């Protein structure tokens, strides 16, 4: 079978794995409580691994006052346990049960704040610690909670008595055992890798035998090898995941070294491989490109990870295994998605944004994709995956790859292929990228080809989009097809019309670019930006509408304004 998602066998296999996983969850929910009496409970914690994620003293103050500002919502407890109240959203519930908010308490770490955190933790153990069910015990939430409890154990245990210490250690051991049981049944997604990271962290933070440490290190190695590809990108093709994983892998590496343990064989080489991929996706303003599920990038977290970069150098021109290309000259950068999901598991979270691009210059992003909302309902998240929310072209307002359901209810992207991708320099030294995908071939009979070129000074970018039928193919249907080329604009950029075919894109510091499409009308339309740190924001987009087969190709250009 091809490595990409090429036929329905991949979807069926993914669905079968999902059904097996769900059966295992149900079985463990019944079986695990019976094993509690025989659970081996460590008598102490050896170390509290570092947490590199950003902290906010304001959130610590709010939690101390009984208000939980999580996942874009606020829950007022009025002295009640948050776990007994109706929670405002699924995202809120995941953040609450993951205890990722404990890191904010570290900014104060007063006896009162620590006692409050300990009380909330004790309450969770009493209400949810024995019965495996619901959001609280979903594997990704449990893995996050295990890491949070280990990393911030000094907060939770400050001033605690021996009774709570014992209960806390017993709950940690129980959660680790649950994750070990479920690990082999999880689909091969980032959750499975996070789970192995959490278990490796637990193995070194709690007393473990040398053989147990080696076994867990080997399991982590295998998962890193499966999911982090040779170019350093994650198999999901999500740029943000590289950062999120490094935020956990770096403290894990340092804890191994500090305690004098043998570091898992793949851990350091994998981290070294991931850094160039992270730099590849970094725009001129410091944010990461918005492809395949990427959301807002907290600047403090990105900088905290880059501080440990020992491989610093010029970003690569391409990531050939996850299929992205980067054109860069002077202070101008263009990043293009030229790939398809490699596996059905990767397709579960993929976006229909093939041949979409983003462009930044100076300290600003100009052309972007809408990105994934960090805290939003299913309808918004599904909308964010559509082709129309990416800077590429749609036919008849149809995504180039639709979501389909497997027999067991798993959503995956329908198969498509990048049929051509080529990189070259012309006689003047200009950098050219051309690629073609067949996402519209089955439904409409057309291939979409996009060519983007950048001059050596980085002051001019040319684009050429073309729809054509491959040799021997016939057009599907007799009606004309409406094509819309979209160029989503970052909210910080102001647009003003020069003429029907030209628009000025003006940055706050006065740096400006002209967008023009010779012989075509460029429209300025309302738009939504999903991936802002403050939440969903209004913005604008440039659109070029044309009809096939009367017009089958368009040309456009970006030029720095003098």
Coordinates of C-alpha atoms in Angstrom, one line a residue, residues 11-514:
X11 CA -9.6 4.5 6.5
X12 CA -11.1 1.1 7.4
X13 CA -7.9 0.1 9.3
X14 CA -7.9 3.4 11.2
X15 CA -11.6 2.8 12.1
X16 CA -10.9 -0.7 13.2
X17 CA -8.1 0.5 15.5
X18 CA -10.4 3.1 16.9
X19 CA -13.0 0.5 17.7
X20 CA -10.3 -1.7 19.4
X21 CA -9.2 1.3 21.4
X22 CA -12.7 2.1 22.6
X23 CA -13.3 -1.5 23.7
X24 CA -10.0 -1.4 25.6
X25 CA -11.1 1.8 27.4
X26 CA -14.4 0.2 28.5
X27 CA -12.6 -2.9 29.6
X28 CA -10.0 -0.9 31.7
X29 CA -12.8 1.1 33.3
X30 CA -14.2 -2.1 34.7
X31 CA -10.8 -3.9 35.4
X32 CA -8.6 -1.2 36.8
X33 CA -10.5 -0.5 40.1
X34 CA -10.1 -4.2 41.0
X35 CA -6.4 -3.8 40.9
X36 CA -6.1 -0.9 43.4
X37 CA -5.5 -3.1 46.5
X38 CA -2.4 -4.6 44.8
X39 CA -1.0 -1.3 43.5
X40 CA 2.6 -0.7 44.3
X41 CA 2.8 2.9 45.6
X42 CA 6.2 4.7 45.6
X43 CA 7.1 6.2 48.9
X44 CA 8.4 9.5 47.5
X45 CA 9.1 11.6 44.5
X46 CA 12.7 12.0 43.4
X47 CA 12.5 15.1 41.3
X48 CA 10.0 17.6 39.9
X49 CA 10.8 18.1 36.2
X50 CA 10.9 21.7 34.9
X51 CA 7.9 23.2 33.1
X52 CA 8.9 25.5 30.2
X53 CA 5.3 26.7 29.5
X54 CA 4.3 30.3 30.1
X55 CA 2.9 31.3 33.6
X56 CA 0.5 34.1 34.5
X57 CA 0.3 35.5 38.0
X58 CA -3.2 36.9 37.2
X59 CA -4.6 33.4 36.6
X60 CA -3.1 32.3 40.0
X61 CA -4.8 35.1 41.7
X62 CA -8.1 34.3 40.0
X63 CA -8.0 30.6 41.0
X64 CA -7.2 31.6 44.6
X65 CA -10.4 33.8 44.5
X66 CA -12.5 30.9 43.2
X67 CA -12.6 31.9 39.5
X68 CA -11.1 29.6 36.9
X69 CA -10.2 31.4 33.6
X70 CA -9.5 28.5 31.3
X71 CA -10.0 27.8 27.6
X72 CA -11.4 31.2 26.9
X73 CA -14.2 30.8 29.6
X74 CA -14.5 31.7 33.3
X75 CA -16.0 29.5 35.9
X76 CA -17.0 31.1 39.2
X77 CA -17.1 28.5 42.0
X78 CA -18.5 30.5 44.9
X79 CA -16.6 28.3 47.3
X80 CA -17.7 25.0 45.7
X81 CA -15.5 22.4 44.1
X82 CA -15.1 23.1 40.4
X83 CA -15.5 19.4 39.8
X84 CA -19.1 19.4 41.2
X85 CA -20.3 22.3 38.9
X86 CA -21.5 22.3 35.3
X87 CA -18.4 23.2 33.2
X88 CA -18.8 25.8 30.4
X89 CA -17.3 23.8 27.6
X90 CA -15.4 20.6 26.7
X91 CA -12.2 22.6 26.2
X92 CA -12.6 24.0 29.7
X93 CA -13.2 20.6 31.2
X94 CA -10.1 19.2 29.5
X95 CA -7.9 22.1 30.9
X96 CA -9.4 21.8 34.3
X97 CA -8.9 18.0 34.6
X98 CA -5.5 18.2 33.1
X99 CA -4.3 20.5 35.9
X100 CA -2.1 22.4 33.4
X101 CA -3.2 25.5 35.4
X102 CA -1.0 24.4 38.3
X103 CA 2.0 26.1 36.6
X104 CA 0.4 29.5 37.2
X105 CA 0.3 28.8 41.0
X106 CA 4.1 28.6 40.8
X107 CA 4.3 32.4 40.3
X108 CA 3.0 33.0 43.8
X109 CA 3.7 29.7 45.7
X110 CA 2.5 31.2 48.9
X111 CA 1.3 28.8 51.6
X112 CA -2.3 29.9 50.9
X113 CA -2.1 29.4 47.2
X114 CA -0.4 26.0 47.6
X115 CA -3.0 24.9 50.2
X116 CA -5.8 25.9 47.7
X117 CA -4.1 23.9 44.9
X118 CA -3.7 21.0 47.3
X119 CA -7.4 21.2 48.3
X120 CA -8.5 21.1 44.6
X121 CA -6.2 18.2 43.9
X122 CA -7.5 16.3 46.9
X123 CA -11.0 16.9 45.8
X124 CA -10.2 15.6 42.3
X125 CA -8.8 12.4 43.8
X126 CA -11.9 11.9 45.9
X127 CA -14.4 12.5 43.1
X128 CA -12.5 11.1 40.0
X129 CA -9.5 9.3 41.3
X130 CA -11.0 5.8 41.5
X131 CA -13.6 5.7 38.8
X132 CA -12.2 5.7 35.2
X133 CA -14.8 7.5 33.1
X134 CA -15.4 10.7 31.2
X135 CA -13.1 13.5 30.1
X136 CA -11.1 13.3 33.3
X137 CA -9.7 9.9 32.2
X138 CA -9.3 10.5 28.4
X139 CA -5.7 9.5 27.6
X140 CA -4.5 12.9 26.5
X141 CA -6.0 14.6 29.6
X142 CA -4.5 11.9 31.9
X143 CA -1.1 12.3 30.3
X144 CA -1.1 16.0 30.8
X145 CA -2.3 15.7 34.4
X146 CA 0.5 13.2 35.1
X147 CA 3.1 15.6 33.8
X148 CA 1.5 18.6 35.6
X149 CA 1.4 16.8 38.9
X150 CA 5.0 15.6 38.6
X151 CA 6.3 19.0 37.4
X152 CA 4.4 21.0 40.0
X153 CA 4.5 18.5 42.9
X154 CA 6.4 21.1 44.9
X155 CA 3.3 23.4 44.7
X156 CA 0.8 20.7 45.6
X157 CA 2.9 19.1 48.4
X158 CA 4.1 22.3 50.1
X159 CA 2.9 22.1 53.7
X160 CA 1.1 18.7 53.1
X161 CA 0.8 16.0 55.8
X162 CA 1.8 12.4 55.4
X163 CA -1.8 11.3 54.7
X164 CA -2.2 13.5 51.7
X165 CA 1.3 12.7 50.5
X166 CA 0.4 9.0 50.4
X167 CA -2.9 9.6 48.6
X168 CA -1.2 11.8 46.1
X169 CA 1.5 9.2 45.4
X170 CA -1.1 6.4 45.1
X171 CA -3.1 8.5 42.6
X172 CA 0.1 9.1 40.5
X173 CA 0.9 5.4 40.5
X174 CA -2.7 4.5 39.5
X175 CA -2.7 7.0 36.6
X176 CA 0.7 5.8 35.4
X177 CA -0.5 2.2 35.5
X178 CA -3.7 3.2 33.5
X179 CA -1.6 4.9 30.8
X180 CA 0.7 1.9 30.5
X181 CA -2.3 -0.4 30.0
X182 CA -3.9 1.8 27.3
X183 CA -0.7 2.8 25.5
X184 CA -0.6 -0.1 22.9
X185 CA -4.2 0.4 22.0
X186 CA -4.1 4.1 21.1
X187 CA -4.1 5.2 17.5
X188 CA -0.7 6.4 16.3
X189 CA -1.4 10.1 16.9
X190 CA 0.4 12.7 19.0
X191 CA -1.6 11.5 22.0
X192 CA 0.3 8.2 22.0
X193 CA 3.6 10.1 21.9
X194 CA 2.5 12.4 24.7
X195 CA 1.5 9.4 26.7
X196 CA 5.0 7.8 26.4
X197 CA 6.6 11.1 27.3
X198 CA 4.4 11.2 30.5
X199 CA 5.3 7.7 31.4
X200 CA 9.0 8.3 30.8
X201 CA 8.7 11.3 33.1
X202 CA 6.9 9.3 35.7
X203 CA 9.6 6.5 35.5
X204 CA 12.4 8.9 36.4
X205 CA 10.5 11.1 38.8
X206 CA 9.4 8.1 41.0
X207 CA 11.6 5.3 42.2
X208 CA 12.0 2.8 39.4
X209 CA 14.3 -0.2 38.7
X210 CA 17.0 0.1 36.1
X211 CA 15.1 -2.4 33.9
X212 CA 11.8 -0.4 34.2
X213 CA 13.7 2.7 33.1
X214 CA 15.2 0.9 30.1
X215 CA 11.8 -0.5 29.0
X216 CA 10.2 2.9 29.2
X217 CA 13.1 4.5 27.3
X218 CA 12.7 1.9 24.5
X219 CA 9.0 2.6 24.3
X220 CA 9.6 6.3 24.0
X221 CA 12.3 5.7 21.4
X222 CA 9.9 3.6 19.3
X223 CA 7.2 6.3 19.4
X224 CA 9.6 9.1 18.5
X225 CA 10.9 7.1 15.5
X226 CA 7.3 6.5 14.3
X227 CA 6.0 10.0 14.7
X228 CA 9.0 12.4 14.2
X229 CA 10.1 12.1 10.6
X230 CA 13.6 12.4 9.2
X231 CA 13.2 16.1 8.5
X232 CA 12.1 16.8 12.1
X233 CA 8.5 17.4 11.4
X234 CA 5.6 15.5 13.1
X235 CA 3.6 13.0 11.0
X236 CA 0.5 15.1 11.5
X237 CA 2.2 17.9 9.5
X238 CA 1.1 20.4 12.2
X239 CA 3.9 23.0 12.8
X240 CA 2.6 23.9 16.3
X241 CA 3.0 20.3 17.5
X242 CA 6.7 20.5 17.0
X243 CA 6.8 23.3 19.6
X244 CA 4.3 21.6 22.0
X245 CA 6.3 18.4 22.0
X246 CA 9.6 20.2 22.5
X247 CA 8.1 21.8 25.6
X248 CA 7.9 18.3 27.1
X249 CA 10.9 16.6 25.6
X250 CA 13.4 19.3 26.7
X251 CA 12.6 19.0 30.4
X252 CA 12.6 15.2 30.0
X253 CA 16.0 15.2 28.5
X254 CA 17.4 17.5 31.2
X255 CA 15.9 15.4 34.0
X256 CA 17.6 12.2 32.6
X257 CA 20.9 14.1 32.5
X258 CA 20.6 15.7 35.9
X259 CA 19.8 12.3 37.6
X260 CA 22.7 10.6 35.8
X261 CA 20.4 8.1 33.9
X262 CA 21.2 6.8 30.4
X263 CA 19.2 9.0 28.1
X264 CA 17.0 7.1 25.6
X265 CA 18.9 6.5 22.4
X266 CA 16.6 8.5 20.1
X267 CA 15.7 11.4 22.5
X268 CA 18.6 13.8 21.9
X269 CA 18.9 13.1 18.1
X270 CA 15.2 13.6 17.7
X271 CA 15.3 17.0 19.6
X272 CA 18.2 18.1 17.4
X273 CA 16.2 17.2 14.3
X274 CA 13.1 19.0 15.5
X275 CA 14.8 22.4 16.0
X276 CA 15.4 23.0 12.2
X277 CA 11.8 22.1 11.5
X278 CA 10.7 24.6 14.2
X279 CA 12.8 27.3 12.6
X280 CA 11.5 26.4 9.2
X281 CA 7.9 27.3 10.2
X282 CA 8.9 30.5 12.0
X283 CA 7.8 33.7 10.3
X284 CA 9.5 37.1 10.4
X285 CA 7.3 38.2 13.3
X286 CA 8.3 35.2 15.4
X287 CA 5.0 33.3 15.0
X288 CA 4.7 29.8 13.5
X289 CA 2.9 29.2 10.2
X290 CA -0.8 28.1 10.4
X291 CA -1.1 24.8 8.6
X292 CA -2.9 21.6 9.5
X293 CA -4.2 22.4 13.0
X294 CA -1.7 25.0 14.1
X295 CA -3.1 27.7 16.4
X296 CA -1.7 30.8 18.1
X297 CA 1.9 30.7 19.3
X298 CA 2.7 32.2 22.7
X299 CA 5.9 34.1 22.1
X300 CA 7.2 33.3 25.6
X301 CA 6.9 29.5 25.0
X302 CA 8.6 29.7 21.6
X303 CA 11.5 31.8 23.0
X304 CA 11.9 29.5 26.0
X305 CA 12.3 26.5 23.7
X306 CA 14.6 28.3 21.2
X307 CA 17.0 29.2 24.2
X308 CA 18.0 25.5 24.2
X309 CA 18.6 25.3 20.4
X310 CA 22.1 24.1 19.9
X311 CA 21.6 23.5 16.1
X312 CA 20.9 27.1 15.2
X313 CA 21.4 27.9 11.6
X314 CA 19.6 29.1 8.5
X315 CA 16.2 27.4 8.0
X316 CA 16.0 24.7 5.3
X317 CA 14.5 25.4 1.9
X318 CA 12.2 22.3 2.3
X319 CA 11.0 19.7 4.7
X320 CA 10.8 16.8 2.2
X321 CA 9.2 14.2 4.5
X322 CA 6.3 16.3 5.7
X323 CA 6.2 18.2 2.3
X324 CA 6.6 21.9 2.9
X325 CA 8.7 24.4 1.0
X326 CA 10.1 27.8 2.1
X327 CA 11.1 30.6 -0.2
X328 CA 13.2 33.3 1.5
X329 CA 15.3 36.3 0.5
X330 CA 16.3 39.3 2.6
X331 CA 13.5 39.7 5.2
X332 CA 10.8 38.1 3.1
X333 CA 9.5 34.6 3.7
X334 CA 6.9 32.4 1.8
X335 CA 5.9 29.0 3.3
X336 CA 3.9 26.6 1.1
X337 CA 2.0 23.4 1.9
X338 CA 2.8 20.9 -0.9
X339 CA 1.8 17.6 0.7
X340 CA -0.9 15.2 1.7
X341 CA -1.5 13.2 4.9
X342 CA 0.8 10.2 5.1
X343 CA -1.5 8.0 7.2
X344 CA -5.1 7.7 8.1
X345 CA -4.2 8.8 11.6
X346 CA -2.6 11.9 10.3
X347 CA -5.6 12.6 8.1
X348 CA -7.8 12.6 11.2
X349 CA -6.6 16.1 12.0
X350 CA -5.4 17.3 8.6
X351 CA -6.7 20.4 6.8
X352 CA -7.8 20.7 3.1
X353 CA -5.2 23.4 2.4
X354 CA -3.0 21.8 -0.2
X355 CA -1.0 24.5 -2.1
X356 CA -1.9 27.1 0.4
X357 CA 0.8 29.6 1.4
X358 CA 1.7 32.2 3.9
X359 CA 3.9 35.3 3.4
X360 CA 5.7 37.5 5.9
X361 CA 8.1 40.4 5.5
X362 CA 10.0 42.6 8.0
X363 CA 8.2 42.1 11.4
X364 CA 4.8 41.3 9.9
X365 CA 2.8 38.5 8.5
X366 CA 0.8 39.7 5.5
X367 CA -0.9 36.6 3.9
X368 CA -1.9 33.8 6.3
X369 CA -4.3 30.9 6.7
X370 CA -7.2 31.3 9.2
X371 CA -5.6 28.7 11.5
X372 CA -7.3 26.5 14.1
X373 CA -9.3 28.1 16.9
X374 CA -7.7 27.0 20.2
X375 CA -10.9 26.9 22.2
X376 CA -14.0 26.5 20.0
X377 CA -16.8 24.1 19.3
X378 CA -16.8 21.4 16.6
X379 CA -18.5 23.6 14.0
X380 CA -15.7 26.2 14.1
X381 CA -13.0 23.5 14.1
X382 CA -14.6 21.8 11.0
X383 CA -14.8 25.2 9.3
X384 CA -11.1 25.9 10.0
X385 CA -10.2 22.6 8.1
X386 CA -12.0 23.7 4.9
X387 CA -10.1 24.9 1.8
X388 CA -11.8 28.3 1.9
X389 CA -10.0 29.2 5.2
X390 CA -6.6 28.7 3.5
X391 CA -4.8 31.0 1.0
X392 CA -5.4 28.8 -2.0
X393 CA -8.2 28.3 -4.6
X394 CA -11.6 26.6 -4.2
X395 CA -13.9 25.2 -7.0
X396 CA -17.6 25.7 -6.5
X397 CA -17.0 26.5 -2.8
X398 CA -15.9 22.8 -2.3
X399 CA -13.0 21.7 -0.3
X400 CA -10.2 20.0 -2.2
X401 CA -10.4 17.1 0.2
X402 CA -13.6 16.3 2.1
X403 CA -14.0 14.7 5.5
X404 CA -15.3 11.2 5.4
X405 CA -16.4 8.8 8.1
X406 CA -14.9 5.4 8.6
X407 CA -17.2 2.5 9.4
X408 CA -16.4 3.1 13.1
X409 CA -17.0 6.8 13.1
X410 CA -13.5 8.2 12.7
X411 CA -13.3 11.4 10.6
X412 CA -10.5 11.3 8.0
X413 CA -9.6 13.4 4.9
X414 CA -10.5 11.7 1.7
X415 CA -7.6 10.6 -0.4
X416 CA -5.8 13.1 -2.7
X417 CA -2.3 13.3 -4.2
X418 CA 0.3 15.9 -5.0
X419 CA 1.0 14.8 -8.5
X420 CA 3.9 17.1 -9.2
X421 CA 6.3 19.2 -7.1
X422 CA 9.5 20.9 -8.4
X423 CA 11.9 23.5 -7.1
X424 CA 14.3 25.5 -9.4
X425 CA 16.2 28.7 -10.0
X426 CA 16.0 30.7 -13.2
X427 CA 18.8 32.5 -15.0
X428 CA 18.4 35.6 -12.8
X429 CA 18.7 33.6 -9.6
X430 CA 15.0 33.8 -8.8
X431 CA 13.6 31.0 -6.7
X432 CA 10.6 29.1 -8.2
X433 CA 8.3 26.4 -6.7
X434 CA 5.6 24.6 -8.8
X435 CA 3.2 21.9 -7.5
X436 CA 0.0 20.2 -8.6
X437 CA -2.7 18.4 -6.7
X438 CA -5.6 16.2 -7.8
X439 CA -8.1 17.0 -5.1
X440 CA -10.6 18.3 -7.6
X441 CA -10.0 15.7 -10.3
X442 CA -12.6 13.1 -9.3
X443 CA -15.4 15.6 -8.7
X444 CA -14.7 18.2 -11.4
X445 CA -12.2 16.7 -13.7
X446 CA -9.5 19.3 -13.1
X447 CA -6.0 19.4 -11.6
X448 CA -4.9 22.5 -9.7
X449 CA -1.3 23.7 -10.4
X450 CA 0.3 26.6 -8.5
X451 CA 3.6 28.3 -9.3
X452 CA 5.2 30.8 -6.9
X453 CA 8.5 32.6 -7.5
X454 CA 10.5 35.1 -5.4
X455 CA 13.2 37.4 -6.7
X456 CA 16.7 37.4 -5.3
X457 CA 16.0 40.6 -3.3
X458 CA 12.8 39.3 -1.7
X459 CA 11.0 42.4 -3.0
X460 CA 8.7 40.7 -5.6
X461 CA 6.7 37.5 -5.5
X462 CA 4.9 36.2 -8.6
X463 CA 2.1 33.6 -8.6
X464 CA 0.5 31.6 -11.3
X465 CA -2.5 29.3 -10.7
X466 CA -3.8 27.0 -13.4
X467 CA -6.6 24.4 -13.8
X468 CA -6.3 21.8 -16.5
X469 CA -7.5 18.4 -17.4
X470 CA -4.9 15.6 -17.6
X471 CA -4.4 13.7 -20.8
X472 CA -7.3 11.4 -21.5
X473 CA -9.5 12.9 -18.8
X474 CA -13.0 14.4 -19.6
X475 CA -14.7 17.2 -17.8
X476 CA -17.2 16.1 -15.1
X477 CA -20.6 17.8 -15.7
X478 CA -21.6 20.5 -18.1
X479 CA -22.1 23.5 -15.8
X480 CA -19.5 26.2 -15.5
X481 CA -17.4 26.1 -12.3
X482 CA -16.8 29.1 -10.1
X483 CA -13.2 29.3 -8.8
X484 CA -12.3 31.7 -6.0
X485 CA -8.7 32.5 -5.1
X486 CA -8.4 33.6 -1.5
X487 CA -5.6 35.5 0.1
X488 CA -6.3 35.8 3.9
X489 CA -4.8 38.9 5.4
X490 CA -3.4 39.1 9.0
X491 CA -5.6 41.4 11.2
X492 CA -2.7 43.8 11.8
X493 CA -2.5 44.7 8.1
X494 CA -4.7 47.5 6.6
X495 CA -6.0 47.2 3.0
X496 CA -6.7 50.1 0.7
X497 CA -7.7 49.9 -3.0
X498 CA -5.4 51.5 -5.6
X499 CA -7.5 50.4 -8.6
X500 CA -9.7 47.4 -9.7
X501 CA -6.8 45.0 -9.9
X502 CA -4.4 46.4 -7.2
X503 CA -4.6 46.6 -3.4
X504 CA -2.1 48.2 -0.9
X505 CA -1.3 46.0 2.1
X506 CA 0.0 48.4 4.8
X507 CA 1.7 47.3 8.1
X508 CA 1.5 49.3 11.3
X509 CA 5.2 50.4 11.0
X510 CA 4.7 51.7 7.4
X511 CA 6.1 48.8 5.6
X512 CA 3.7 48.1 2.7
X513 CA 3.2 45.7 -0.2
X514 CA 1.1 45.9 -3.4

